[in-house]
Coordinates of C-alpha atoms in Angstrom, one line a residue:
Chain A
X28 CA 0.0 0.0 0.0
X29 CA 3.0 2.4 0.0
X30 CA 1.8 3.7 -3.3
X31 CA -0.9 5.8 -2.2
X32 CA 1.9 7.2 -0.2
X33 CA 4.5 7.0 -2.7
X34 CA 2.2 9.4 -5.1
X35 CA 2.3 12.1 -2.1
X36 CA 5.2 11.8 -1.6
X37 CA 6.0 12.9 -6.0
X38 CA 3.0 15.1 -6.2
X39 CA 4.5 17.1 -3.1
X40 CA 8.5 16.8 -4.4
X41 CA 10.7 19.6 -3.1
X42 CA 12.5 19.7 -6.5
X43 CA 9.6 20.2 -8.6
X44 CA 8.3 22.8 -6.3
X45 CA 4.4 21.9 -5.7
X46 CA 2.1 20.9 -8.0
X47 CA -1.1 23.0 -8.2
X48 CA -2.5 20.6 -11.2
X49 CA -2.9 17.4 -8.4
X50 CA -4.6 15.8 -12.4
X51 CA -1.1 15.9 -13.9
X52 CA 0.4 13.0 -12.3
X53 CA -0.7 9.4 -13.8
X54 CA -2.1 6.7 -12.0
X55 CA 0.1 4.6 -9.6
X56 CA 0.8 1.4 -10.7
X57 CA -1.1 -1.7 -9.9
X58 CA -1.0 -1.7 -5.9
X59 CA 0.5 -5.6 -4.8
X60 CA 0.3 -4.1 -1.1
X61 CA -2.7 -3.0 0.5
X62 CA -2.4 -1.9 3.8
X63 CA 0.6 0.7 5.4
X64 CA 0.9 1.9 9.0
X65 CA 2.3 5.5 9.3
X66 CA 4.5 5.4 12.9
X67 CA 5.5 8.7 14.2
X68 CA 4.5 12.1 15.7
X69 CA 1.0 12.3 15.6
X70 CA 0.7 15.8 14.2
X71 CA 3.2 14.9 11.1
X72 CA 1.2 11.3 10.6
X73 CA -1.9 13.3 10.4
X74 CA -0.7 16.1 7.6
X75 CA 0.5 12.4 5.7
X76 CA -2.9 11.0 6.1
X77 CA -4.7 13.8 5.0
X78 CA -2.4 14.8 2.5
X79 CA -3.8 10.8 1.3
X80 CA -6.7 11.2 1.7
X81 CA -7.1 14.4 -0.6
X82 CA -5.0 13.0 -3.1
X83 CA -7.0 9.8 -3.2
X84 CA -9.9 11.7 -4.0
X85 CA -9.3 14.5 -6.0
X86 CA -6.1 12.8 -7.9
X87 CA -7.2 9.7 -8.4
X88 CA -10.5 9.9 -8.2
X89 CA -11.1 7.3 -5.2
X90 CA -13.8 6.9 -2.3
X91 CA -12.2 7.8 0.5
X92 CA -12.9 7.2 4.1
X93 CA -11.4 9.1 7.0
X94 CA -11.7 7.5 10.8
X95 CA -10.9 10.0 13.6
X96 CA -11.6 10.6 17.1
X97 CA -11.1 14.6 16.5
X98 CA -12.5 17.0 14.5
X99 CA -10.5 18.3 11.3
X100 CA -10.9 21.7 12.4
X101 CA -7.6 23.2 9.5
X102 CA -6.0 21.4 6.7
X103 CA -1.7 21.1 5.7
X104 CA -0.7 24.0 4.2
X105 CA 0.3 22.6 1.0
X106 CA -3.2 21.4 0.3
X107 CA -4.4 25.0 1.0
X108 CA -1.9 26.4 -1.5
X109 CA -2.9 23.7 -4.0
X110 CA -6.4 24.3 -3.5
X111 CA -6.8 27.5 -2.0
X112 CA -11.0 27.2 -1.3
X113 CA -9.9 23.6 0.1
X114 CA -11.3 23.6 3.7
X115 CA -12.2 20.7 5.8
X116 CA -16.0 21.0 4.9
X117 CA -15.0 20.5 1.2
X118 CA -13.4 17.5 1.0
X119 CA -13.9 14.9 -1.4
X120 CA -13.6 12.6 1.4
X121 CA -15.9 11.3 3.7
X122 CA -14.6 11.9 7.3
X123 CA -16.5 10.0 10.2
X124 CA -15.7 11.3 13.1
X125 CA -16.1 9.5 16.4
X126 CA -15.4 12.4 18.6
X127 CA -13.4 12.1 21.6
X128 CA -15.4 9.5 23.7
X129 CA -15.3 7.3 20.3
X130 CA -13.9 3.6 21.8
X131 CA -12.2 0.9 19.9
X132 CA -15.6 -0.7 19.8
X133 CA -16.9 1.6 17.9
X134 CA -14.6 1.8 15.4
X135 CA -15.1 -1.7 15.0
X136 CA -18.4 -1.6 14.7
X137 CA -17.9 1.2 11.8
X138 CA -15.5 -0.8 10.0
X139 CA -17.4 -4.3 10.1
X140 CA -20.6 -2.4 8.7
X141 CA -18.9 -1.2 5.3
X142 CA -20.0 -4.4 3.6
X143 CA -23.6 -3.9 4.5
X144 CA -23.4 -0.4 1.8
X145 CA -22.2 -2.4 -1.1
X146 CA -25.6 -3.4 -2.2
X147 CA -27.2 0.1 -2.4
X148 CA -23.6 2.5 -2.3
X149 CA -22.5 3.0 -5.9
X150 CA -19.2 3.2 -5.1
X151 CA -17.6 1.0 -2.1
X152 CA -14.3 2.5 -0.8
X153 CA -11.3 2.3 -2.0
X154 CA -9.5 3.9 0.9
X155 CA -9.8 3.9 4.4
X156 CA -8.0 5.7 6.7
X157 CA -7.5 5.4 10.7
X158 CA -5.9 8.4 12.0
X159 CA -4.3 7.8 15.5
X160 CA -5.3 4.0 16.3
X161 CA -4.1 4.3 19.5
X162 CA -6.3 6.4 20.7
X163 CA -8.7 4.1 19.7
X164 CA -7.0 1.0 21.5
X165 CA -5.6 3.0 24.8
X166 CA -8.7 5.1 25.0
X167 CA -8.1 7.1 28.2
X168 CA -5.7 5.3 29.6
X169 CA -2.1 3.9 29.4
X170 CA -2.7 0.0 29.6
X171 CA -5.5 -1.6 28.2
X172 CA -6.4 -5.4 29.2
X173 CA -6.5 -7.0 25.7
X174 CA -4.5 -4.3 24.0
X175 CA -2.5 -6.6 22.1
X176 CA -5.5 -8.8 21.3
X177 CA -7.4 -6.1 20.3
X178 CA -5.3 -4.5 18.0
X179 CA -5.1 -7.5 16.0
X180 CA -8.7 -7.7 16.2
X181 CA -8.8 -4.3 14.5
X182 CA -6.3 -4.4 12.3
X183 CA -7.5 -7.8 11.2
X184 CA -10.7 -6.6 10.3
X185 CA -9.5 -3.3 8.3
X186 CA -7.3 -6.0 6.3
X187 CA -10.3 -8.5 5.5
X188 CA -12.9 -5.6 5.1
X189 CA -10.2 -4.0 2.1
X190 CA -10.1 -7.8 0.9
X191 CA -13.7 -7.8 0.4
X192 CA -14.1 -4.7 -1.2
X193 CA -11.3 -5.7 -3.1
X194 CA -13.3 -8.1 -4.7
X195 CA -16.7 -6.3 -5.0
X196 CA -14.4 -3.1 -6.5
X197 CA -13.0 -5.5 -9.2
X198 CA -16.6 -6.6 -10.4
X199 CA -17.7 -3.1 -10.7
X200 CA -17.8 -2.0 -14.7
X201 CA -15.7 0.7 -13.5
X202 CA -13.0 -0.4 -11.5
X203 CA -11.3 1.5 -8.8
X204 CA -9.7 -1.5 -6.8
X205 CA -7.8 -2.6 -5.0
X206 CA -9.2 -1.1 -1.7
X207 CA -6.3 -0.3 0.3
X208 CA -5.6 1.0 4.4
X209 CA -3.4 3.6 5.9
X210 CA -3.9 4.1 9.6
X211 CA -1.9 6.3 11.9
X212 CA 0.1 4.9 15.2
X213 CA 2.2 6.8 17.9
X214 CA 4.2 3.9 20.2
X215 CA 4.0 4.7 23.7
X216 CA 8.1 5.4 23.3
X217 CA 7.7 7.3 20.9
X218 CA 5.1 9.5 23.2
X219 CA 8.0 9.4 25.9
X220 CA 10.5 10.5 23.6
X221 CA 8.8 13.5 22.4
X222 CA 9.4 12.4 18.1
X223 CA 12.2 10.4 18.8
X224 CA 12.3 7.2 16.5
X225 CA 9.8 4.7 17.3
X226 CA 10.8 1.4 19.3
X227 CA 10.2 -1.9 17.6
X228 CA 9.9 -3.1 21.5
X229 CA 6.2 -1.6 21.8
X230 CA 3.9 -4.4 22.0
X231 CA 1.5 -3.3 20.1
X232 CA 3.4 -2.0 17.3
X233 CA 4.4 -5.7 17.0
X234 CA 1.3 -6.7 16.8
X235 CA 0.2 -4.2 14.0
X236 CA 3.2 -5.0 11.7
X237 CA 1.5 -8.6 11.5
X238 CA -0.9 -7.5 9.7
X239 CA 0.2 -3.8 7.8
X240 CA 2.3 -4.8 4.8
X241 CA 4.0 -1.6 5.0
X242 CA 5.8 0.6 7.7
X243 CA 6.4 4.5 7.2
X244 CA 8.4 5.7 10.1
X245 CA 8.6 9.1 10.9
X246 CA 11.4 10.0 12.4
X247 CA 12.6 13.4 13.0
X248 CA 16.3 14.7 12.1
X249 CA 17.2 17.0 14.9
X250 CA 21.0 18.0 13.3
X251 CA 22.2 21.1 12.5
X252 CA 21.5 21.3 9.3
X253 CA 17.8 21.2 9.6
X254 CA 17.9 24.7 11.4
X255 CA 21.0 26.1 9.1
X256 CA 18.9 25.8 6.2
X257 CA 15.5 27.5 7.6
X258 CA 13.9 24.6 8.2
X259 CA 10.9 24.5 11.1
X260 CA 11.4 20.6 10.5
X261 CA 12.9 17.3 9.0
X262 CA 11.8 14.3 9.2
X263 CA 13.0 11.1 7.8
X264 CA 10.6 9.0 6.5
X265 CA 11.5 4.9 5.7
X266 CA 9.3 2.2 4.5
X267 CA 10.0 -0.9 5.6
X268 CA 8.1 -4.5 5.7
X269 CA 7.1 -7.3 3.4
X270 CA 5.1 -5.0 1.6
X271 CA 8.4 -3.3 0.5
X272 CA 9.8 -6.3 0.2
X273 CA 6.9 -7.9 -1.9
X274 CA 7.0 -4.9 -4.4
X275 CA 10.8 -4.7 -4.7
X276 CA 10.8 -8.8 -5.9
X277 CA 8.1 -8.5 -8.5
X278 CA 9.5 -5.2 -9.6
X279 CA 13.0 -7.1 -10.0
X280 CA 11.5 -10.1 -11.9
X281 CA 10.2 -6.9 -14.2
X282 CA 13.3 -5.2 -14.4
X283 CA 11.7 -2.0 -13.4
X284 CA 13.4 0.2 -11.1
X285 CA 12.9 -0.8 -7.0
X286 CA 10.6 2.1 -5.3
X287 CA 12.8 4.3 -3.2
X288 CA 12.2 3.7 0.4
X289 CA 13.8 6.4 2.0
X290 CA 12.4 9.9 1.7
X291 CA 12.6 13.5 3.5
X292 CA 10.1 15.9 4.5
X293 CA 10.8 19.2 4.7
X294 CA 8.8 21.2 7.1
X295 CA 8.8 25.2 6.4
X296 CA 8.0 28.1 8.9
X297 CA 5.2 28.9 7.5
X298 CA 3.6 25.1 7.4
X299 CA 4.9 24.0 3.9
X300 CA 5.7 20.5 3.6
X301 CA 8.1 19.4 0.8
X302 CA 9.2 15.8 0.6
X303 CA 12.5 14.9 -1.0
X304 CA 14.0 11.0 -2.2
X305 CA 17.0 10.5 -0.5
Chain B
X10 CA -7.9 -18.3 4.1
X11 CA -5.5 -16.5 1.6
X12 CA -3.5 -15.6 4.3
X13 CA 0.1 -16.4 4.7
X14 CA 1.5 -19.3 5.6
X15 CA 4.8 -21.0 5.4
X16 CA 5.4 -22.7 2.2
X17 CA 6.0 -26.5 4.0
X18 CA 2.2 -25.6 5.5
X19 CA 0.6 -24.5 2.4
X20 CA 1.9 -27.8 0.9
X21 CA 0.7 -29.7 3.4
X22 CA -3.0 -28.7 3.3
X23 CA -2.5 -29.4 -0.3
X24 CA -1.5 -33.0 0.1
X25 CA -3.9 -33.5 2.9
X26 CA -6.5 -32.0 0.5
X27 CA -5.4 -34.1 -2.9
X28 CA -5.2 -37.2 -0.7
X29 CA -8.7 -37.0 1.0
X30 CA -10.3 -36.5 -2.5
X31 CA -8.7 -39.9 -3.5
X32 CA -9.1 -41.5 -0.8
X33 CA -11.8 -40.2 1.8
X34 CA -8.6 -40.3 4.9
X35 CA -5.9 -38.4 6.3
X36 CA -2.8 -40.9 6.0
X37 CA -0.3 -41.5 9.2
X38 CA 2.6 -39.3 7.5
X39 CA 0.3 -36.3 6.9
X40 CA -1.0 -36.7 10.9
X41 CA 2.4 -36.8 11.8
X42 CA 3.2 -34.2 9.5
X43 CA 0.5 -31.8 10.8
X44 CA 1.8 -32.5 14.1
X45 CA 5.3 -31.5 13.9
X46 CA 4.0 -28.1 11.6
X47 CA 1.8 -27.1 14.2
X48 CA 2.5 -28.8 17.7
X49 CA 0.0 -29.9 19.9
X50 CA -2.7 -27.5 18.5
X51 CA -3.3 -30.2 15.7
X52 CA -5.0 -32.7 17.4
X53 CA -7.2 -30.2 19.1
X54 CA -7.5 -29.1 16.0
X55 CA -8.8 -32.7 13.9
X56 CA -11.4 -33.0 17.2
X57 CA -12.9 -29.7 15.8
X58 CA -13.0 -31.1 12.4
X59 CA -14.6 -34.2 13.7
X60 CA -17.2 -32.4 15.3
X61 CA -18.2 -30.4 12.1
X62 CA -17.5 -27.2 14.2
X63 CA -17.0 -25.1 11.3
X64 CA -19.1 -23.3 9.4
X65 CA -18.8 -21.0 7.3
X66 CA -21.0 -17.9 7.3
X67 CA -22.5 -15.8 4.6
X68 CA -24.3 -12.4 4.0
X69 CA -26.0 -10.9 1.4
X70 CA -23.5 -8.2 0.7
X71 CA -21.1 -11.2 0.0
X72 CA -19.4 -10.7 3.0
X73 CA -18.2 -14.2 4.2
X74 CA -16.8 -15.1 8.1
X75 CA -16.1 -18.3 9.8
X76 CA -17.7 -19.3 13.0
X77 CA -15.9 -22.3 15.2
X78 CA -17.6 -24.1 18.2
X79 CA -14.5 -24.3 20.4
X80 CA -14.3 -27.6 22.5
X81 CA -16.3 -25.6 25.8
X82 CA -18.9 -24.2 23.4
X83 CA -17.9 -21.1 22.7
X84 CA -18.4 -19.5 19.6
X85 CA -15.2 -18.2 17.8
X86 CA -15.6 -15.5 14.4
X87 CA -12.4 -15.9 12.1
X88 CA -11.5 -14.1 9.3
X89 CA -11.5 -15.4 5.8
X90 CA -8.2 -13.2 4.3
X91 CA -6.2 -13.1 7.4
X92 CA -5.3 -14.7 11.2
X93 CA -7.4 -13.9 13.8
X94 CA -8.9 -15.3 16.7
X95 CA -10.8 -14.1 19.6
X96 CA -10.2 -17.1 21.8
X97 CA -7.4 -16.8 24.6
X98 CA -4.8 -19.3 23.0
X99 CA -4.0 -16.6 19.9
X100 CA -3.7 -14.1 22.2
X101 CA -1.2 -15.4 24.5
X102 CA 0.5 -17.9 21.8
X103 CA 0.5 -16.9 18.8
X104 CA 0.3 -12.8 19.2
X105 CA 2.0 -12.5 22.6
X106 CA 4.6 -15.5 23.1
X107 CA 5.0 -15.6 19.1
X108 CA 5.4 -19.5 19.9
X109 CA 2.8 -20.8 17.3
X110 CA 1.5 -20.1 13.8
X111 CA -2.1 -20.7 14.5
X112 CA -4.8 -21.5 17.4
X113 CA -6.5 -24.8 17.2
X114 CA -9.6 -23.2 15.8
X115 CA -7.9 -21.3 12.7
X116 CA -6.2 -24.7 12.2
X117 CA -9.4 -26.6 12.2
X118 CA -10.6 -23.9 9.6
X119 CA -7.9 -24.7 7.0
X120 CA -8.3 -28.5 7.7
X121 CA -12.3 -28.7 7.2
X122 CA -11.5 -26.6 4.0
X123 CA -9.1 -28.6 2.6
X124 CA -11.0 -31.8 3.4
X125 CA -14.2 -30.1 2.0
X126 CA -16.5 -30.5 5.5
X127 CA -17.1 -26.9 6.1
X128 CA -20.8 -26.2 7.2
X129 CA -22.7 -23.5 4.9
X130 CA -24.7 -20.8 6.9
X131 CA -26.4 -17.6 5.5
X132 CA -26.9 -14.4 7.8
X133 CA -28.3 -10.9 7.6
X134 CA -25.9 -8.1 7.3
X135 CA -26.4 -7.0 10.3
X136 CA -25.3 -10.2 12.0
X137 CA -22.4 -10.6 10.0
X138 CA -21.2 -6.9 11.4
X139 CA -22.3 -7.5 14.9
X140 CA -19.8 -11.3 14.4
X141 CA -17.0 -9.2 12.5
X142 CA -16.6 -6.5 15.5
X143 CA -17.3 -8.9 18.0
X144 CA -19.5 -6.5 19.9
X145 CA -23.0 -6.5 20.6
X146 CA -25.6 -5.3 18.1
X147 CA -26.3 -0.9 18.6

């Protein structure tokens, strides 16, 4: 599923400056992964996700769906200077929010119901989004009995509901399939260490890279050189898993080109965001 | 299940499958085999299958699930396109110990699909959502 994000990623390039014509770019290629877990500051993971989200939708023309516990009250600055009447109302996406009471049983209950739509909805999704899953599986508190359990429980179903409407995308006349997942995740080290690079020891994130083909870590470059250029921010971003793996094989057997899996984003005073291949 | 397995288990369930079409049985060498794939899960696992315990449900939508009878009654909803299962063994073997591949009742799954003895069910929508979250009906 990294090439939802991989077409952000392009469409927002530092060296081709931004692209106000989000229709230029062509299609991604045939997706062989369907599911990617953005890891990381919870602020940068949501600009990715909605940066997506609005691609998706006005880009490539796909049904989105957005899961979040809070209210998309401002977009990313680079969508606004894209689309400059862009505002949260606008979107071609349709956001569910489950404000901030919304519990892991709720979600699930959302998710499991998307099926029921595909006999009267036109168009099933072709993208869903989770932003911040653990807020959804640590709720109010730290330590949830069952965390582990029911993050595979949730991530489980997100990867079996985009299987089925896979399959229901690919009978429609007019296919827009596969049906792919991004959620976002902050480990509880990460939390602790304020944006430092996220532990592979958190249980839960364990658990979650079961089942997501594809990891995109965040992780924020705090050298020099970041704040000798002008720079609010940079991040690092790497994707990782057998998702990356999976791709990179059937790309070699095709003697295409492997997809770069190391990018940069470049975060500007004024809320630009500019990503870079490293 | 399309999910995925190691290639020595995918191969397995496909000789268990090719040899119960010829010959209605699961030979010794495949029993042992499934043992020493999965550990002691298995034979928990061919009790399931001799009870029938499987059965795979269906919606309208399309939306298929399976539902096991575990050995004490309960009732267990599996996924068709990935691992999961709600009992207490996947939790603590195979998600938190990361000692198994499978519980007894995803194991039973492949094996009553391989040997063709899944039961057929048809439910509404709504009860397939309610079995997919695992939470009680709104």
């Amino acid at each position: 599923m990294s090439d939802i994000l991989t077409v952000v990623f392009r469409t927002f390039m530092s060296h081709t400056g931004l692209k106000t014509d989000l229709a230029a770019d062509p299609p991604p290629p045939a997706a062989t992964t369907r599911s990617a877990l953005v890891v990381g500051d919870h602020s940068v993971s949501r600009s990715v996700l909605l940066l997506a989200a609005v691609t998706a939708a006005s880009h490539l023309g796909l049904r989105v769906m957005f899961f979040t516990r809070t209210q998309i009250q401002s977009l990313p600055a680079s969508l606004q200077k894209c689309v400059p009447s862009l505002s949260p109302e606008s979107l071609k996406v349709q956001v569910t929010p489950l404000p901030n009471c919304g519990t892991v049983e709720e979600l699930l209950h959302q998710i499991a119901s998307l099926h029921e739509s595909t006999n009267t909805s036109p168009t099933p999704p072709s993208l869903i989004i989770v932003d911040r899953l653990e807020g959804f599986l640590r709720g109010h508190s730290e330590l949830h009995p069952g965390e582990q359990s029911c993050a595979a429980h949730l991530s489980a179903l997100l990867c079996d509901t985009a299987a089925f409407l896979t399959q229901v995308l690919e009978k429609r006349p007019s296919s827009s399939g596969p049906c792919r997942v991004i959620a976002s995740f902050r480990s509880q080290e990460d939390a602790g260490q304020a944006g430092g690079e996220a532990s592979a020891t958190d249980p839960v994130l364990d658990i979650l890279d079961r089942y997501f083909q594809v990891r995109c870590t965040l992780d924020q470059d705090r050298g020099y050189e970041a704040a000798a250029a002008g720079l609010q921010q940079v991040w690092n971003i790497y994707l990782s898993g057998r998702g990356i793996a999976d791709a990179s094989d059937t790309k070699d057997c095709e003697d295409r080109p492997a997809e770069a899996q190391e990018w940069q984003l470049l975060i500007y005073p004024d809320g630009l965001m500019e990503f870079k291949v490293v | 299940m399309r999910s995925r397995l190691p290639a020595v288990a995918e191969q397995l369930f496909r000789d268990i499958q090719k040899t119960y079409e010829d010959t209605s049985q699961i030979p010794d060498d495949l029993l042992i085999a499934l043992k020493f794939v999965f550990g002691p899960c298995a034979l928990q696992a061919l009790d399931l299958v001799d009870q029938r315990s499987v059965t795979c449900l269906s919606s309208s939508s399309g939306r298929k699930a399976f539902q096991v009878i575990g050995g004490s009654g309960h009732l267990y909803t599996c996924f068709v396109s990935c691992h999961y299962c709600p009992c207490p063994a996947f939790a603590y073997t195979v998600l938190r110990r990361n000692e198994g591949l499978l519980c007894k009742h995803i194991l039973a799954v492949y094996l009553c699909q391989a040997i063709g003895v899944t039961q057929q069910e048809s439910v509404s929508d709504q009860q397939m959502s309610t079995l997919l979250s695992g939470t009680v009906a709104p």
